[in-house]
């Protein structure tokens, strides 16, 4: 089983229009380090798919984003956490095939990691576009985190996520004993 994340669900947004533009602005949510260590033991691949319109707007360089990602790894790796790959969409246009909710970043992950089976993968995100991305990419399981909005996204009166939790640590705690298959069946 593999795990796909969106960037914003692990950390708090910065002060410039909600963007985190530097390592100094980067703050992890409580429990993320422990959760990522647990996920590293439980999941085959862990990839991050993140919309980074701030690059297209000239607010952050690709190197700056890489520095933030490297910093994140420095925070989680000592505890045993890992992220196998970061994918990002930098264009401003919603029509860009890499931007969520389009499935482009999932397709890149499949190309790089052909062993990933989206039917057995989990998308964890805190934005309605993350859940729609999972639907469009045919990622079977969708976990919504209430870190940015209180209610799980709905479509035609039904939640489009399979599960929702207050935060990443809450999700990790719910599957601590390798019970994910029981929860999402």
C-alpha positions in Angstrom: 0.0 0.0 0.0 1.3 3.5 -0.9 0.6 6.9 0.6 0.2 10.2 -1.4 0.2 13.5 0.4 -0.5 17.1 -0.5 2.1 19.6 0.9 -0.1 21.8 3.0 -1.5 19.0 5.1 1.8 18.5 6.9 2.6 22.1 7.7 1.1 25.5 8.5 0.9 28.1 5.7 3.1 31.1 5.8 2.1 34.8 5.9 2.3 35.7 2.2 -1.1 34.8 0.8 -1.0 31.5 2.6 2.3 30.4 1.0 5.3 29.1 2.9 8.1 30.9 1.1 11.1 30.0 3.3 12.5 27.6 5.8 12.0 30.3 8.5 8.2 30.3 7.8 7.9 26.5 7.8 6.2 25.0 10.9 5.0 21.4 11.1 1.7 20.6 12.7 2.0 18.8 16.0 2.6 15.0 15.7 3.7 15.1 12.1 7.2 13.8 12.8 5.9 10.8 14.7 3.2 10.2 12.1 5.7 10.2 9.2 8.0 7.7 11.0 5.0 5.4 11.5 4.0 5.7 7.8 7.5 4.9 6.8 7.2 1.6 8.5 3.7 0.9 7.1 3.7 2.1 3.5 5.7 1.1 0.5 6.0 4.5 -1.1 5.3 7.9 0.3 5.0 10.7 -2.3 4.0 14.3 -1.9 1.9 16.0 -4.6 1.7 19.8 -4.1 0.4 22.7 -6.1 2.9 25.5 -5.9 1.4 28.4 -7.7 3.8 30.7 -5.8 6.6 29.6 -8.1 4.5 30.6 -11.2 3.8 33.9 -9.6 7.5 34.5 -8.9 7.2 34.5 -5.2 9.4 31.4 -4.7 12.0 29.8 -6.8 12.2 26.0 -7.5 15.4 26.0 -5.5 13.6 27.7 -2.6 10.9 24.9 -2.7 13.7 22.3 -2.9 15.3 23.9 0.2 12.0 23.7 2.1 11.5 20.1 1.1 15.1 19.3 2.2 14.4 21.0 5.5 11.2 18.9 6.0 13.3 15.7 5.4 15.8 16.9 8.0 13.0 17.2 10.5 11.4 13.8 9.8 14.3 11.5 8.9 16.0 11.4 12.3 12.8 9.9 13.7 12.6 7.3 10.9 10.3 9.2 8.6 10.7 9.5 4.9 9.3 10.9 1.7 10.3 9.1 -1.4 9.6 11.9 -3.9 8.1 15.4 -4.1 6.1 16.3 -7.1 4.9 19.9 -7.7 2.9 21.9 -10.1 4.3 25.4 -10.5 2.0 26.9 -13.1 -0.6 29.5 -12.3 -3.2 28.3 -14.7 -5.8 25.8 -13.3 -5.7 24.2 -16.8 -2.1 22.9 -16.2 -2.4 19.1 -16.3 -0.1 18.8 -13.3 -2.2 21.0 -11.0 -4.5 19.3 -8.7 -7.3 18.3 -9.1 -5.9 17.1 -12.5 -4.1 13.7 -12.1 -0.8 14.7 -13.7 1.3 14.4 -10.6 -0.1 10.9 -9.9 0.8 9.9 -13.4 4.4 11.1 -12.9 4.6 9.1 -9.7 3.4 6.0 -11.6 6.1 6.5 -14.2 8.8 6.9 -11.6 7.5 4.1 -9.3 5.6 1.6 -11.5 5.1 -0.7 -8.4 2.6 1.9 -7.1 -1.0 0.5 -7.3 -3.4 3.5 -7.1 -6.2 1.1 -6.3 -4.4 0.2 -3.1 -3.1 3.7 -2.4 -4.3 6.4 0.0 -4.5 10.1 -0.7 -4.2 12.3 2.4 -5.1 16.0 2.1 -6.8 19.0 3.6 -8.3 20.6 0.6 -11.3 19.6 -1.5 -9.0 19.7 -4.6 -7.0 16.9 -2.9 -10.0 14.7 -2.7 -11.0 15.5 -6.3 -7.4 14.8 -7.4 -7.7 11.3 -5.8 -10.9 10.7 -7.7 -9.4 11.9 -11.0 -6.3 9.8 -10.5 -8.3 6.8 -9.4 -6.6 6.7 -6.0 -8.9 4.4 -4.2 -8.8 5.7 -0.6 -9.2 9.3 0.4 -8.5 10.7 3.9 -9.4 14.3 4.6 -7.7 16.2 7.4 -9.5 19.1 9.0 -6.5 21.3 9.3 -7.7 24.1 7.0 -11.5 23.7 6.9 -13.8 22.1 9.5 -16.0 20.0 7.2 -15.0 17.2 4.9 -15.8 18.2 1.2 -19.1 17.1 -0.2 -20.5 16.3 -3.6 -24.2 15.9 -4.1 -24.7 15.8 -0.4 -22.2 13.0 0.2 -18.6 13.3 1.5 -16.0 12.7 -1.2 -13.5 11.4 1.4 -13.6 7.9 2.8 -12.4 9.1 6.2 -11.6 12.3 7.9 -9.6 13.3 11.0 -8.6 16.5 12.8 -4.9 16.0 11.8 -2.3 13.7 10.5 -1.4 12.3 13.9 -5.0 11.3 14.5 -5.0 9.4 11.2 -1.7 7.7 12.1 -3.0 6.7 15.5 -6.1 5.2 13.9 -3.9 2.8 11.8 -1.1 2.3 14.3 -1.6 -1.4 14.6 -1.6 -1.9 10.8 -5.4 -1.8 10.8 -5.7 0.3 7.7 -7.2 -2.5 5.7 -10.0 -2.9 8.3 -10.7 0.8 8.4 -11.0 1.4 4.6 -12.8 -1.8 3.5 
